Tab-separated table of C-alpha atoms in Angstrom:
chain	number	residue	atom	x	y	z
A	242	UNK	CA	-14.426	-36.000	-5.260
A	243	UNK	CA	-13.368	-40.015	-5.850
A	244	UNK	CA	-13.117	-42.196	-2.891
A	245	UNK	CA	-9.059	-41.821	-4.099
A	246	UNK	CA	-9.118	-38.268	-4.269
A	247	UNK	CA	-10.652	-38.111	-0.618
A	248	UNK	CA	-8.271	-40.064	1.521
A	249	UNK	CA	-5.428	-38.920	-0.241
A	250	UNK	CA	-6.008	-35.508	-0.464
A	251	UNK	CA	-5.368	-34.719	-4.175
A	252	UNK	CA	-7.690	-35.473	-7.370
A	253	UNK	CA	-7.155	-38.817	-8.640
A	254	UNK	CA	-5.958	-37.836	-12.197
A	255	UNK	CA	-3.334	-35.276	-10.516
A	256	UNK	CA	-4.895	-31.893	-11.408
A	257	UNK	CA	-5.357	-29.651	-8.724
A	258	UNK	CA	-8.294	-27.822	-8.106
A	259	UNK	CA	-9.479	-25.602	-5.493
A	260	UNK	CA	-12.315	-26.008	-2.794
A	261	UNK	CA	-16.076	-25.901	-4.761
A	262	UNK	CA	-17.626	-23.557	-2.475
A	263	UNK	CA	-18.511	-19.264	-2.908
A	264	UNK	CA	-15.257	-18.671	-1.025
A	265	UNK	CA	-13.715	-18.501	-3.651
A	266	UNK	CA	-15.632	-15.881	-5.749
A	267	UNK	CA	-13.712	-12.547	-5.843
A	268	UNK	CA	-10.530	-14.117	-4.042
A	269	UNK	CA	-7.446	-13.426	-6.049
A	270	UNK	CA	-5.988	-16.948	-4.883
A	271	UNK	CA	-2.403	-17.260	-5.172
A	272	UNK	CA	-0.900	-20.253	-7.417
A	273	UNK	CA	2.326	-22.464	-6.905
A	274	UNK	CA	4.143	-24.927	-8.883
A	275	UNK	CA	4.085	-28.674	-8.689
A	276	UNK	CA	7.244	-29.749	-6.858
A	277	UNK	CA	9.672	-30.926	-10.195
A	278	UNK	CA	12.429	-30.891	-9.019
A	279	UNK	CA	14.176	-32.836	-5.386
A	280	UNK	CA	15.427	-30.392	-3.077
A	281	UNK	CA	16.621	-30.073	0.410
A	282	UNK	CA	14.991	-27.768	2.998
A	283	UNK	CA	15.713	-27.813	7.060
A	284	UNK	CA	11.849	-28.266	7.217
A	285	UNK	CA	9.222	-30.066	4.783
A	286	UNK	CA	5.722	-29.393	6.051
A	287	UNK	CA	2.792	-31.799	4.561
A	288	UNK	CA	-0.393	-30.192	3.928
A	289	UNK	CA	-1.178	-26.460	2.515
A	290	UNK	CA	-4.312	-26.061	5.070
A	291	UNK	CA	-4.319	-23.262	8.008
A	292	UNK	CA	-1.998	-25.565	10.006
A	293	UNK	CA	0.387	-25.795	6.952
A	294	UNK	CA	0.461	-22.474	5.848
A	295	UNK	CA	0.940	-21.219	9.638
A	296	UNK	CA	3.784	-23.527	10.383
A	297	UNK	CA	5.660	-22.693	6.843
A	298	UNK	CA	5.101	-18.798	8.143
A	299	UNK	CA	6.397	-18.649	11.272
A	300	UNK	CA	9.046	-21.137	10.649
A	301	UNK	CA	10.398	-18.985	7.358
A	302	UNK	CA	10.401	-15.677	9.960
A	303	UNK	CA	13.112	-17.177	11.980
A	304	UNK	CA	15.709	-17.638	8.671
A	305	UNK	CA	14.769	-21.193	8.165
A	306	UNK	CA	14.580	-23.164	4.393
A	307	UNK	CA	10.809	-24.023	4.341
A	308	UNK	CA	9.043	-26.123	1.797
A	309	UNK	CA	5.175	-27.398	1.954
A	310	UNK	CA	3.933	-29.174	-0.231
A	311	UNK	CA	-0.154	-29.889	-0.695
A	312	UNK	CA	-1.757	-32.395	-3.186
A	313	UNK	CA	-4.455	-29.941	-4.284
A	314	UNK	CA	-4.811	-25.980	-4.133
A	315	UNK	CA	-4.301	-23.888	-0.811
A	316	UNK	CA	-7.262	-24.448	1.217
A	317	UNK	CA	-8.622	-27.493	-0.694
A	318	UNK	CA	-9.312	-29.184	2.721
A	319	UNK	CA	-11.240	-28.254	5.384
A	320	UNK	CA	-9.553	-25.080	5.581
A	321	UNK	CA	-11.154	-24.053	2.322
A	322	UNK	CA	-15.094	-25.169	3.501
A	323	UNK	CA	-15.675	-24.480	6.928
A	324	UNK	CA	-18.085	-22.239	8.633
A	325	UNK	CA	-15.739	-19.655	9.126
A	326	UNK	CA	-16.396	-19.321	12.617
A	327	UNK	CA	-13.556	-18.210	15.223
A	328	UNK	CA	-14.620	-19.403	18.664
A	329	UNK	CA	-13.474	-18.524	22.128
A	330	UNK	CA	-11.670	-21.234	24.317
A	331	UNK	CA	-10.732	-24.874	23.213
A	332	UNK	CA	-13.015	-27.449	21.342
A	333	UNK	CA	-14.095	-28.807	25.028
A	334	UNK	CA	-15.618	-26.336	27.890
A	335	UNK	CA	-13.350	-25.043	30.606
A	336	UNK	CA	-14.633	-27.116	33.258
A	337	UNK	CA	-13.807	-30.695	31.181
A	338	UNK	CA	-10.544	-29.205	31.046
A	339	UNK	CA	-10.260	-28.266	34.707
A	340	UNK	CA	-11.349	-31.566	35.268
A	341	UNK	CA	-8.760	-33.826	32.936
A	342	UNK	CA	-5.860	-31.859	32.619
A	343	UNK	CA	-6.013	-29.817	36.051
A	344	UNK	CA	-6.446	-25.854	37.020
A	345	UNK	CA	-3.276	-24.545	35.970
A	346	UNK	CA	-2.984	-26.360	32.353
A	347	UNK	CA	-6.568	-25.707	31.749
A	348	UNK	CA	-5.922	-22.000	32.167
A	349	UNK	CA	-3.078	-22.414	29.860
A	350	UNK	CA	-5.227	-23.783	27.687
A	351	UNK	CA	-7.720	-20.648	27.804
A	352	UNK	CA	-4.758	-18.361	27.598
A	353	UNK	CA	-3.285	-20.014	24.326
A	354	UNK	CA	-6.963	-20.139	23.380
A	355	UNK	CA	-7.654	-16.253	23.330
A	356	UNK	CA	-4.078	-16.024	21.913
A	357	UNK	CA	-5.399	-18.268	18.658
A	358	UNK	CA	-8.316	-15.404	18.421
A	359	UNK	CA	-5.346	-12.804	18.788
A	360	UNK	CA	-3.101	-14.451	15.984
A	361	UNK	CA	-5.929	-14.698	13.324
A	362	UNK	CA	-6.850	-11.067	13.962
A	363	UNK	CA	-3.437	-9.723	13.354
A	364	UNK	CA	-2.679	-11.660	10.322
A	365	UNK	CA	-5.598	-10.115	9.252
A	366	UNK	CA	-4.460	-6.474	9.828
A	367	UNK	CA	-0.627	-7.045	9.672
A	368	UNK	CA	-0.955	-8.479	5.775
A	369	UNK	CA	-4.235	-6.687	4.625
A	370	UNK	CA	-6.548	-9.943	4.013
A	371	UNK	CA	-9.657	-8.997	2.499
A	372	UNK	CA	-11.473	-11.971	4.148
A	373	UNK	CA	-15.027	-10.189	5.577
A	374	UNK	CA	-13.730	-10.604	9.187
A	375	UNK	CA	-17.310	-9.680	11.284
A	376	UNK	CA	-17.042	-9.913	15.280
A	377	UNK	CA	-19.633	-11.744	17.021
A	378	UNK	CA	-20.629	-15.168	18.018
A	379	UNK	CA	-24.420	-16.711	19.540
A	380	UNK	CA	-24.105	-19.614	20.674
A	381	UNK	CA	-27.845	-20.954	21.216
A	382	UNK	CA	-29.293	-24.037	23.437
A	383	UNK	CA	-31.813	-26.146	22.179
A	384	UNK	CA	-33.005	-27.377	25.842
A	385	UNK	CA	-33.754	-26.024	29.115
A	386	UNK	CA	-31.295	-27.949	30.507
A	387	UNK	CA	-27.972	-26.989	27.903
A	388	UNK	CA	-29.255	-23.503	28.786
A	389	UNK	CA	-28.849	-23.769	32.179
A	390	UNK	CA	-25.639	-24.993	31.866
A	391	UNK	CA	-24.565	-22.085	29.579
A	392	UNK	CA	-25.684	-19.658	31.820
A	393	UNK	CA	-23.746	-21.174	34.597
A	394	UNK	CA	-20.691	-21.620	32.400
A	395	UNK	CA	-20.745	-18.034	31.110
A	396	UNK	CA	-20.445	-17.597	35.208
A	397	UNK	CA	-18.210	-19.799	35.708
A	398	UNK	CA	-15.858	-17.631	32.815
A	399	UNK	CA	-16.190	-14.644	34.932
A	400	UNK	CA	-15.152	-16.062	37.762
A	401	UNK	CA	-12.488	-18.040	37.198
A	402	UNK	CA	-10.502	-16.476	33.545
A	403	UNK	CA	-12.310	-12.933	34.062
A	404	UNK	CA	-14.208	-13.187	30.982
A	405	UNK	CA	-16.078	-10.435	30.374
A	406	UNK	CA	-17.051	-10.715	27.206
A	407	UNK	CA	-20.032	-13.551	26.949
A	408	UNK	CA	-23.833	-12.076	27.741
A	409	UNK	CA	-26.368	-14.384	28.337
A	410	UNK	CA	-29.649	-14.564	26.345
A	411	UNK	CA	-32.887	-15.568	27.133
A	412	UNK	CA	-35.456	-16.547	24.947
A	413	UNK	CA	-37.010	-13.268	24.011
A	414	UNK	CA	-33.709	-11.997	23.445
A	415	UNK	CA	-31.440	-15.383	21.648
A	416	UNK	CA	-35.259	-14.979	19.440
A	417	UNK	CA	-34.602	-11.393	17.958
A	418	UNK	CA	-30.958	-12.196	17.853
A	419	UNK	CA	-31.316	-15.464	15.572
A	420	UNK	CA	-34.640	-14.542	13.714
A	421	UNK	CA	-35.799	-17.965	15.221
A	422	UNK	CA	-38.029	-18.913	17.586
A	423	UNK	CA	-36.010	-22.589	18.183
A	424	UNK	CA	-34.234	-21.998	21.032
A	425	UNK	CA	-34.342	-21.965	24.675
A	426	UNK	CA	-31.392	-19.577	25.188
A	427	UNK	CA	-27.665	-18.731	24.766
A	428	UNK	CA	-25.234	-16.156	24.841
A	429	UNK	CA	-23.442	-13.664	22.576
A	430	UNK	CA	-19.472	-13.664	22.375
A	431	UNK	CA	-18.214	-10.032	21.572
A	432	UNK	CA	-14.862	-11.338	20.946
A	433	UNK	CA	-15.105	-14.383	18.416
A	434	UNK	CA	-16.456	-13.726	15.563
A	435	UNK	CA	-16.381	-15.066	11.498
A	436	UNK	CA	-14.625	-14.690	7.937
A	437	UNK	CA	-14.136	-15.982	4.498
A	438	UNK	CA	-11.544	-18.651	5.709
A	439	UNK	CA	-10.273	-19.273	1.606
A	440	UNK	CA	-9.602	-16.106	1.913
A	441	UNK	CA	-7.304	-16.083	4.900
A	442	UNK	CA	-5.583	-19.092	4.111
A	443	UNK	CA	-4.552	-17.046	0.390
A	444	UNK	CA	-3.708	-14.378	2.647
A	445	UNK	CA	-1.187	-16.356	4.634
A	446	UNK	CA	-0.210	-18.523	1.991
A	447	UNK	CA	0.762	-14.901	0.279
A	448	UNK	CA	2.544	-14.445	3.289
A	449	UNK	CA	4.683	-16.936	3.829
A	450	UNK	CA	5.946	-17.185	0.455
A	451	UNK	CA	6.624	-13.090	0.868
A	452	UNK	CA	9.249	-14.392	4.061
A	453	UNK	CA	11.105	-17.429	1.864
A	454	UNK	CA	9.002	-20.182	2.273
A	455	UNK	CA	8.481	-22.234	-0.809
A	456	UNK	CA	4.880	-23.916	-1.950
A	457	UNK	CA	3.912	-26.383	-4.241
A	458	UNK	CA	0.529	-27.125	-4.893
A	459	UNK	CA	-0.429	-31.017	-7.077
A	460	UNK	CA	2.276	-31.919	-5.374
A	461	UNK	CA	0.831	-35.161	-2.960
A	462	UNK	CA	2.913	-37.016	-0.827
A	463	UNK	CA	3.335	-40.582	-1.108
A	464	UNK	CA	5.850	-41.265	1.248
A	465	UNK	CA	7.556	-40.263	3.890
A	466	UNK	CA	11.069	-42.432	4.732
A	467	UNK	CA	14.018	-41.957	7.317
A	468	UNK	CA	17.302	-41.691	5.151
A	469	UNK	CA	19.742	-41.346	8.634
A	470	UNK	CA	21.413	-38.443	9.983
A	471	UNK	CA	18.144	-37.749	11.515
A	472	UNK	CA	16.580	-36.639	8.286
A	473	UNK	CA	13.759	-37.723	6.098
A	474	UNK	CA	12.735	-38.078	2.671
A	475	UNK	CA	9.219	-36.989	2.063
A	476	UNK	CA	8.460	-38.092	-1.941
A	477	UNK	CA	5.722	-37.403	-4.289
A	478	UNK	CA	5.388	-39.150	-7.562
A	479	UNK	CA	7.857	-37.164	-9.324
A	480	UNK	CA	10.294	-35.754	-6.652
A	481	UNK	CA	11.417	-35.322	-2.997
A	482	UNK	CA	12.398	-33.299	-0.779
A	483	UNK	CA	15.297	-34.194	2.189
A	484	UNK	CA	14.643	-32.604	5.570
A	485	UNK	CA	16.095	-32.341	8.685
A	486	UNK	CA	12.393	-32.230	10.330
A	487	UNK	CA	9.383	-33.076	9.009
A	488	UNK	CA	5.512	-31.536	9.704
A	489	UNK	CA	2.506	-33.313	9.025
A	490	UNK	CA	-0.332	-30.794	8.908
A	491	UNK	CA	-3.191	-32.559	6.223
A	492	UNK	CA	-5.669	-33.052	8.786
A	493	UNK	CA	-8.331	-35.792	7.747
A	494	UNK	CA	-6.247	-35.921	4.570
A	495	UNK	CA	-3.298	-37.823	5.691
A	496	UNK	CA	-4.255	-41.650	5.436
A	497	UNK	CA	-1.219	-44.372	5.280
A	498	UNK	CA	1.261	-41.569	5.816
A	499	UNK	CA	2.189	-41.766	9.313
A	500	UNK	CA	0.235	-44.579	11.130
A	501	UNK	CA	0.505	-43.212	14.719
A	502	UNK	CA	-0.839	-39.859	13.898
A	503	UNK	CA	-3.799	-41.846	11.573
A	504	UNK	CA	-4.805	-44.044	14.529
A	505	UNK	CA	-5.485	-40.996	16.811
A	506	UNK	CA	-8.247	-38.888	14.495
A	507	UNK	CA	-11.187	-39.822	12.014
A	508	UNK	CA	-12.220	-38.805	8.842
A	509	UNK	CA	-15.841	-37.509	8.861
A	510	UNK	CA	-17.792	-34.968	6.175
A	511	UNK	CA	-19.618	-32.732	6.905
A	512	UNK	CA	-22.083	-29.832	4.733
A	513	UNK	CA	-22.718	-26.564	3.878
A	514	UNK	CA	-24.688	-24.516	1.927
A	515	UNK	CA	-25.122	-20.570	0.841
A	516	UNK	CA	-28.270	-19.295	-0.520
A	517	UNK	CA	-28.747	-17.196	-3.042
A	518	UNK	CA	-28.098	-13.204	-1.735
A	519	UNK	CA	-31.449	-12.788	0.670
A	520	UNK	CA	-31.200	-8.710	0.746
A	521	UNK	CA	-30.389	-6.739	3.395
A	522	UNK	CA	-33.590	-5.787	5.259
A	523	UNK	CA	-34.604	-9.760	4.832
A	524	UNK	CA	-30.895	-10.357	6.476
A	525	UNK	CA	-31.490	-7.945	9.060
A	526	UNK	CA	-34.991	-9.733	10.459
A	527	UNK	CA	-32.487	-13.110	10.538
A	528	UNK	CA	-29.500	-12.165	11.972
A	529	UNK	CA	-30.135	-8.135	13.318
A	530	UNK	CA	-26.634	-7.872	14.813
A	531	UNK	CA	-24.656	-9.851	11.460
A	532	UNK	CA	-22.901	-11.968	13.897
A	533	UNK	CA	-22.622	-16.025	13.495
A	534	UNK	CA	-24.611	-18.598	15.364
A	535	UNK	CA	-23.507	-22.112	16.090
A	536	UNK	CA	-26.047	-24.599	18.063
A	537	UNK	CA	-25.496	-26.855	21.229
A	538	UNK	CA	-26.772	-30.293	19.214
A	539	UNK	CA	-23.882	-33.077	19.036
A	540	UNK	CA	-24.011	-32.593	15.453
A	541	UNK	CA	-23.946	-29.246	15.360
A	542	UNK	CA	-25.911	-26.720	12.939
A	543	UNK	CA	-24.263	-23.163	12.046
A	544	UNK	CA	-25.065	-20.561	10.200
A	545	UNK	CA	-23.777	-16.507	9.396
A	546	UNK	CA	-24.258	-13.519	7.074
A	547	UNK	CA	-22.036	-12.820	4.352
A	548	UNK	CA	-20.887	-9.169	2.829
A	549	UNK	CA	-23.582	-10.178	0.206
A	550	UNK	CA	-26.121	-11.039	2.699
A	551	UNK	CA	-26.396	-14.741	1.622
A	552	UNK	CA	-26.864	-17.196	4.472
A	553	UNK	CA	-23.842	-19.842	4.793
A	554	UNK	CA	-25.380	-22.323	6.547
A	555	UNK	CA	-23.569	-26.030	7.620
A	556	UNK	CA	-25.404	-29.024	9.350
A	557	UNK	CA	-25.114	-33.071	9.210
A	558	UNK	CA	-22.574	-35.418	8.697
A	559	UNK	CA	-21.751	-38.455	7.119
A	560	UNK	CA	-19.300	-41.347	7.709
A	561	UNK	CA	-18.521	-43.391	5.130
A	562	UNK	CA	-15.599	-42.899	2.965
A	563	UNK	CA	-17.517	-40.800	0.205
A	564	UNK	CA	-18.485	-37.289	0.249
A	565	UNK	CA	-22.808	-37.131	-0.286
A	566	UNK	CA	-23.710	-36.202	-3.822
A	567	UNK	CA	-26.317	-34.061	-2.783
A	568	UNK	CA	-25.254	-31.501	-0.504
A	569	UNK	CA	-28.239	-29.027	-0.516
A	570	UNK	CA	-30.576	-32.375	0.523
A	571	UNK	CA	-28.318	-33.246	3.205
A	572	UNK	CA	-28.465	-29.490	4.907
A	573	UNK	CA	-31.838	-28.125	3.701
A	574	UNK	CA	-33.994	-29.934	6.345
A	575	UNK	CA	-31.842	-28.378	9.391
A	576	UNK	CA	-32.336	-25.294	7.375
A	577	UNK	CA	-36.056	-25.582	7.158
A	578	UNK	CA	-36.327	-26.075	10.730
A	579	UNK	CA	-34.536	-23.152	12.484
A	580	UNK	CA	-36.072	-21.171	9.713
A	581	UNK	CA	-39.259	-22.577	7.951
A	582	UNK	CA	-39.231	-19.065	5.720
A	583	UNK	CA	-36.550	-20.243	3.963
A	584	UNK	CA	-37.602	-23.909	3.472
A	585	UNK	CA	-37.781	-23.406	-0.231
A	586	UNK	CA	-34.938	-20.733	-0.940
A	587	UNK	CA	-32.924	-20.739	-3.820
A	588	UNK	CA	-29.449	-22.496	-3.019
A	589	UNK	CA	-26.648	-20.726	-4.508
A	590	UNK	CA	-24.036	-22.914	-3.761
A	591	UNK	CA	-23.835	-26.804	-1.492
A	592	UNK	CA	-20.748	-28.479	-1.000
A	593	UNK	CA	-19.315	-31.378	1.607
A	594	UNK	CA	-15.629	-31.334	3.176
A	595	UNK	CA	-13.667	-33.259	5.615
A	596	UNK	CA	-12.781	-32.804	8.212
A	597	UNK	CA	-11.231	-35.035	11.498
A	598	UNK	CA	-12.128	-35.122	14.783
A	599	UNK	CA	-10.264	-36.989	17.919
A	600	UNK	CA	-12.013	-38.815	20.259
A	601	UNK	CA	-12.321	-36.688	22.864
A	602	UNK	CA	-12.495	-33.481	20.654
A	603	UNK	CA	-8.852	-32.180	21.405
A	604	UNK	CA	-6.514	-31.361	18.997
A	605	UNK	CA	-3.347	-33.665	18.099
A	606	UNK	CA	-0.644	-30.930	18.317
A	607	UNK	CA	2.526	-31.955	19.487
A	608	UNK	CA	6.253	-33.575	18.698
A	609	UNK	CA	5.417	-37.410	17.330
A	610	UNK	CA	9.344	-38.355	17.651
A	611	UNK	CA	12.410	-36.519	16.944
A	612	UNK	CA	12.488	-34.441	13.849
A	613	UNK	CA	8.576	-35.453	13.279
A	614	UNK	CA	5.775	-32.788	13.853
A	615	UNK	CA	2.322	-33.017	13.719
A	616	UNK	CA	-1.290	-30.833	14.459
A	617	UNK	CA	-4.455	-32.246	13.149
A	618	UNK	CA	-7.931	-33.196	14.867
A	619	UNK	CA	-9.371	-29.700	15.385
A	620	UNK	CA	-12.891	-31.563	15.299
A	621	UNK	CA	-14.926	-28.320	13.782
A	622	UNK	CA	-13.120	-25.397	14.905
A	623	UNK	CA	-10.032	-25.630	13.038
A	624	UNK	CA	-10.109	-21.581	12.068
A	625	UNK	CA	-8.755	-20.693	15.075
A	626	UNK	CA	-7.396	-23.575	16.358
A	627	UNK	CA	-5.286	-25.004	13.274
A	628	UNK	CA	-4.203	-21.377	12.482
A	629	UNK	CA	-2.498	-21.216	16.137
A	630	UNK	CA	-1.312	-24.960	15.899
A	631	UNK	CA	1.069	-23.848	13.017
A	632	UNK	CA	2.825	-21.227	15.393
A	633	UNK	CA	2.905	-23.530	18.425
A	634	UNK	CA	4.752	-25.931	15.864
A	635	UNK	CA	7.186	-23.339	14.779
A	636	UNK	CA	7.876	-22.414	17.564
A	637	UNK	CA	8.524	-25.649	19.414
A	638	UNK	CA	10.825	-26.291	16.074
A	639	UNK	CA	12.502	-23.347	17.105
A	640	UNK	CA	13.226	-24.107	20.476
A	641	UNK	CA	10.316	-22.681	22.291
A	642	UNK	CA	8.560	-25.966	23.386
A	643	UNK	CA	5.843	-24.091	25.890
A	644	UNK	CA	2.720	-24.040	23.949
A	645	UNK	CA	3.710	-26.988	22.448
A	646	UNK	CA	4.024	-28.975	25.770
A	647	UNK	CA	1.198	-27.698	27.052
A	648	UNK	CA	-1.095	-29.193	24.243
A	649	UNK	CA	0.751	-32.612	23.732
A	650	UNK	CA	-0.344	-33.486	28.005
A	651	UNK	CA	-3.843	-33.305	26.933
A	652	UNK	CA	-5.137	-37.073	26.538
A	653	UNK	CA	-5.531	-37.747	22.838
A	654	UNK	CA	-5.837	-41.902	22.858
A	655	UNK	CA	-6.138	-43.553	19.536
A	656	UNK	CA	-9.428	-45.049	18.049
A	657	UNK	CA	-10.455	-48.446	19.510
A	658	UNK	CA	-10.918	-50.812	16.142
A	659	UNK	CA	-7.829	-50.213	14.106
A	660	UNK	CA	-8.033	-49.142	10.680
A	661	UNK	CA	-10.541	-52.173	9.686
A	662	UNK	CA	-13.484	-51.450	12.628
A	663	UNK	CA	-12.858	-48.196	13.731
A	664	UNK	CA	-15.433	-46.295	11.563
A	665	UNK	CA	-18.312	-48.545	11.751
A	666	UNK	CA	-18.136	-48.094	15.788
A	667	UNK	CA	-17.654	-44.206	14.951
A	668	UNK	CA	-21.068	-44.749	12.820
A	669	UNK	CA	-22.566	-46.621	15.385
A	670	UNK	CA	-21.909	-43.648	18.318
A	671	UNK	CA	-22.669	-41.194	16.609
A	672	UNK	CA	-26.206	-42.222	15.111
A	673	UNK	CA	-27.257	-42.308	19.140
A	674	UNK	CA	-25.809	-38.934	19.469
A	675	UNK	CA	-27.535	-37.687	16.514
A	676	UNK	CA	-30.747	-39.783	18.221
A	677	UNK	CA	-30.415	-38.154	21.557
A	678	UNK	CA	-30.329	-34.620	19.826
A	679	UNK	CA	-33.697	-35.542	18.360
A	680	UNK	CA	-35.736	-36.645	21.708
């Protein structure tokens, strides 16, 4: 991917393509044509990711003229080379929450949390996506201390929300349930769980076009303009579309569209892997109960089973403006060391994506001005979270402003730096974070 391809979310010479990564083997992935012609539409949503796709969904249900238009494919993004994890709760813990926004919104924010889990689980059965949904998540601490913490949190779930479904692990136990001997401790989550996310995003790109919403994939924006009467003209290089509101859903793919929304998340890339199929007794000594596993470290390693018993396994991160040539190299060592058995497997497959995070880790998800939408900044755990952000837009674009509200009080400040310093300071914190998870 070009330096132009990856900022403005399309390939540089136009053609689209979709995301280089297994997902994509044995998906039937819908196609859609380039936007040719201008047309009107009450809404024009940017960006054909799970945020996209949502939004164009739940928007068409209600009877409204929906067009989205994304530079690439469907999934392309992030959406397209994620983990395909689906966590419980928001990107930060509970008690953060509790802490910045209050008691009452941070139980909100649990709520609309298990409700993201909910919505991703019945498009799943309500359209018939074939996307290997698996339940179960292990979360597992690399200190003493992160464990104790867990443990308390897990606790502290109980307690508070009623959560009954975490279980706490100790190190005999997070051992046979990882195949690793790395780790202090952790717990299991009975109700998150993982997928092929390609797969979904087909599915509910299927969807929406199956209710009257109309996609165009090569079709990148390269402007959006008011035009009065409250409406707005949102142009790629060949033609444009007039609408009444506008949603910006690209994610870390959205640079010099909208500067507001631009100033408040970063770019970064990040890297996966799958091996070559392992077998299934070898993929029952790794993982016995086939659920997913996701670290504590800043920069996070993660890893699950697939039908085919590879390993899909994602770790470091970059944050320049190009995507690493070399993959595998980037993720093998953090491979080697949770499991120095497979040091030297056969890599079937390596690929980088992008993805954006905020500055404190919360999503962007809320009304920008009048007639302008956006949800972005799901900082690694967009599956669930981007998914729901498209409903919580609809909706508050129908009327129902609840969810909506409740995300857009949580404190999302823009970058310090500006556009010119803002990712060499990013480089500069995180290389001590990634420090501090090595001592």
């Amino acid at each position: 991917m070009t330096d132009a391809a990856r900022h403005s979310g399309g390939a540089a010479n136009g053609s689209p393509s979709g995301p280089p990564t297994i997902y994509v083997e044995g998906v039937s992935a819908p196609t859609f044509p380039e936007l040719s012609e201008s047309s009107r539409a009450d809404v024009c949503v940017v960006g054909g990711g799970f945020t996209g796709l949502s939004t164009a969904l739940h928007l068409a249900r209600t009877g409204r003229s929906v067009v989205l238009l994304e530079a690439q494919r469907i999934g392309y993004g992030a959406t397209g080379r994620n983990g395909g994890q689906l966590h419980s709760g928001q990107r930060r813990d509970q008690v953060w929450l509790e802490d910045k926004v209050g008691r009452d919104d941070a139980a909100r924010l649990w709520e609309l949390a298990e409700a993201a889990k909910d919505l991703v689980r019945s498009l799943i059965r309500d359209h018939d996506i074939d996307c290997g949904w698996t339940e179960g998540l292990i979360e597992a601490a690399h200190t003493r201390a992160i464990f104790d913490e867990e443990r308390d949190y897990v606790a502290h779930l109980a307690d508070r929300y009623g959560v009954g479904a975490l279980s706490v692990l100790d190190r005999d136990q997070i051992a046979e349930a990882t195949g690793s001997d790395r780790f202090v401790g952790g717990f299991r989550d009975a109700s998150a769980g993982h997928l092929n996310p390609y797969a979904l995003a087909c599915g509910i790109a299927r969807a929406a076009e199956a209710v009257g919403a109309r996609l165009h994939e090569g079709s990148r924006v390269v402007r959006i303009e008011a035009t009065g009467q409250g409406k707005r003209r949102v142009s790629t290089a060949t033609a444009h579309v007039d609408a009444e509101t506008v949603v910006l859903a690209g994610n870390g793919y959205l640079a010099g569209i909208e500067p507001s929304v631009e100033a408040r998340v970063l770019p970064i890339n990040n890297y996966v892997v799958a091996t070559e199929p392992l077998g299934p007794e070898r993929m029952q000594r790794l993982i016995p109960g086939g659920e997913c596993v996701a670290d504590t470290r800043f920069v996070v390693r993660y890893w699950r089973p697939t039908p085919d018993n590879r390993l899909v396994f994602g770790g470091g991160e970059t944050y320049t403006r190009r995507l690493n040539a070399d993959p595998a190299a980037v993720v093998r060592p953090y491979l080697a060391e949770i499991y120095p058995d497979l040091a030297d497997v056969p890599i079937a497959s390596a690929w980088g994506g992008t993805l954006a995070v905020t500055r404190h880790r919360m999503p962007f998800i809320r009304r920008v001005e009048p007639g302008l939408y956006a949800g972005c900044g799901y900082s690694g755990q967009g599956v669930g979270t981007a998914t729901f952000a498209g409903k919580v837009l609809a909706d508050g674009i129908a009327g129902d402003t609840g969810a909506l509200d409740v995300f857009a009080r949580l404190p999302v400040p823009s970058f310090p730096g500006g556009t010119l310093l803002r990712t060499p300071l990013l480089v500069l914190a995180m290389s001590w974070y990634a420090l501090r998870d090595r001592l």
